[in-house]
PDB file of C-alpha atoms in Angstrom:
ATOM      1  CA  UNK A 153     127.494  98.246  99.910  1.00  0.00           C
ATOM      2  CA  UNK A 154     125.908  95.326  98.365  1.00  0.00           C
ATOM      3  CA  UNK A 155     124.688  94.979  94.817  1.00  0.00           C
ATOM      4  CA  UNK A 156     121.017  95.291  95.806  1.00  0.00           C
ATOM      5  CA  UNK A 157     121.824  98.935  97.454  1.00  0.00           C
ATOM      6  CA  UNK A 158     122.637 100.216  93.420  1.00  0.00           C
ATOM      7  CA  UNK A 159     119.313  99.459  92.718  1.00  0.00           C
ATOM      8  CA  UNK A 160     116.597 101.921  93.333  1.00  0.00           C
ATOM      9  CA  UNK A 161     114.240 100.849  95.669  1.00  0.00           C
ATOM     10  CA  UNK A 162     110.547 101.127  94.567  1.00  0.00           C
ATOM     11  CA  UNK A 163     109.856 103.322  97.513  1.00  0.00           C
ATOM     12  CA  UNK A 164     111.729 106.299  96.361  1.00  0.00           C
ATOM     13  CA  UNK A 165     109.533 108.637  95.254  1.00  0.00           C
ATOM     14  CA  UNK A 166     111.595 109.889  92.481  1.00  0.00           C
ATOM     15  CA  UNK A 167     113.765 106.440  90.997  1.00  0.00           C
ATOM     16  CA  UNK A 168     114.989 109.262  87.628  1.00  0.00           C
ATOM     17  CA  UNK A 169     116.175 111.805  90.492  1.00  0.00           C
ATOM     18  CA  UNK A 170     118.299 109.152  92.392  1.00  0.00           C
ATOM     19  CA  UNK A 171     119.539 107.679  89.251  1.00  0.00           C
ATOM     20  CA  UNK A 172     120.859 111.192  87.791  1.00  0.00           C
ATOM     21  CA  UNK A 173     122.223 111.952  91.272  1.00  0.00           C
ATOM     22  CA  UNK A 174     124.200 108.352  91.534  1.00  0.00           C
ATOM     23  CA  UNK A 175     125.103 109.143  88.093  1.00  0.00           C
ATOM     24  CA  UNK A 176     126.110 112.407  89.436  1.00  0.00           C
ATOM     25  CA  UNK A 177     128.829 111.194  91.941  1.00  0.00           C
ATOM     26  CA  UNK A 178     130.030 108.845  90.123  1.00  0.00           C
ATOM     27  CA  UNK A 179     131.276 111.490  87.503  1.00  0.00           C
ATOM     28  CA  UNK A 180     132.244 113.957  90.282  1.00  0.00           C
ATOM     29  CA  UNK A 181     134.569 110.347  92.126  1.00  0.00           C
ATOM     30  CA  UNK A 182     136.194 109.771  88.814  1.00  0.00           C
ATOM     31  CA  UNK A 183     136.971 113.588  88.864  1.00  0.00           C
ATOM     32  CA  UNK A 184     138.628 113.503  92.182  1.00  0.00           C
ATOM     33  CA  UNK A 185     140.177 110.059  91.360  1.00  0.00           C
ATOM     34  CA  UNK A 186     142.552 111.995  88.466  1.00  0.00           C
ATOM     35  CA  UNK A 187     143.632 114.576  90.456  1.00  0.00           C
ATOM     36  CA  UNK A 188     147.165 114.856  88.773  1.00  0.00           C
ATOM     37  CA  UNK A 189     147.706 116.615  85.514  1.00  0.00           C
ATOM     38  CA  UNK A 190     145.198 115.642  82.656  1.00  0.00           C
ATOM     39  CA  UNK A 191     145.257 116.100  78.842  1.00  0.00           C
ATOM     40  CA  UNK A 192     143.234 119.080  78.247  1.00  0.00           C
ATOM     41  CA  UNK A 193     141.050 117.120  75.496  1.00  0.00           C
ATOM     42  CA  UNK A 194     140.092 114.136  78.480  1.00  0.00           C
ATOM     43  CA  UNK A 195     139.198 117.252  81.439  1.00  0.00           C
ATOM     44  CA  UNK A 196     137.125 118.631  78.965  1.00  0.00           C
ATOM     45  CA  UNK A 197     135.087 115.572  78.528  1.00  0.00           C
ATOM     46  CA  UNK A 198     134.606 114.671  81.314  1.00  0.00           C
ATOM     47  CA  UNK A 199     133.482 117.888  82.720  1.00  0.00           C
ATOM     48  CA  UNK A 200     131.031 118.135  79.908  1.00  0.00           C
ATOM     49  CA  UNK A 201     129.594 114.729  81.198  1.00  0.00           C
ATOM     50  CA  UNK A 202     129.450 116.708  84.312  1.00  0.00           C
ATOM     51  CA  UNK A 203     127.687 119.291  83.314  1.00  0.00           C
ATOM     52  CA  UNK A 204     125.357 117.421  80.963  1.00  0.00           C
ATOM     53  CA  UNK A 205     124.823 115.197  84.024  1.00  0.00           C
ATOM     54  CA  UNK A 206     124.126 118.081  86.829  1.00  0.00           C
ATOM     55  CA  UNK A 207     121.288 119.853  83.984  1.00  0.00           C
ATOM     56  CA  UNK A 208     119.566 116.922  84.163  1.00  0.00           C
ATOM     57  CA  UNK A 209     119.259 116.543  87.912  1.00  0.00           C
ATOM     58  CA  UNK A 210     118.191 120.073  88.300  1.00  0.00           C
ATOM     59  CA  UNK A 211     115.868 119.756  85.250  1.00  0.00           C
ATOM     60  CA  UNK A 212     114.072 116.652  87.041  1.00  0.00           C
ATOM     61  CA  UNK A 213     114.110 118.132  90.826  1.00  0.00           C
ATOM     62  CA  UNK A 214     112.488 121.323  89.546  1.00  0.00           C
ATOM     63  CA  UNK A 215     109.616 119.082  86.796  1.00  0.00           C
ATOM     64  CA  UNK A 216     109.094 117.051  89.921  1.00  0.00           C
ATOM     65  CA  UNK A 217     108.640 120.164  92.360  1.00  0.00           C
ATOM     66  CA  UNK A 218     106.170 121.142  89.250  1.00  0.00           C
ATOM     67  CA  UNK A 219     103.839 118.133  89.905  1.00  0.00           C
TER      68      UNK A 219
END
């Protein structure tokens, strides 16, 4: 993957969407990436981040399925 392929292109039809969603799996490979034991305080986090992450995707998919 280059640098340019992080960028949306200007032919999605939704740039937010793919943004959230990148955001998305980002959070969800740093998940997998700490697999082993975590302090209960740092899980926590960054499942909230998660969480806060995966509202917003469905938030935007269903406004956009609104328009």
């Amino acid at each position: 993957m280059t640098d340019d392929d992080d960028i949306p292109r200007t032919e999605r039809k939704n740039v937010l969407l793919r943004l959230l969603i990148d955001d998305m799996l980002e959070q969800v490979r740093d998940l997998q990436k700490y697999a082993g034991p975590w302090p209960a305080d740092e899980r926590a986090s960054a499942e909230a981040a998660l969480e806060r992450i995966m509202v917003q995707v469905r938030q935007e998919a269903l406004r956009r399925g609104d328009a």
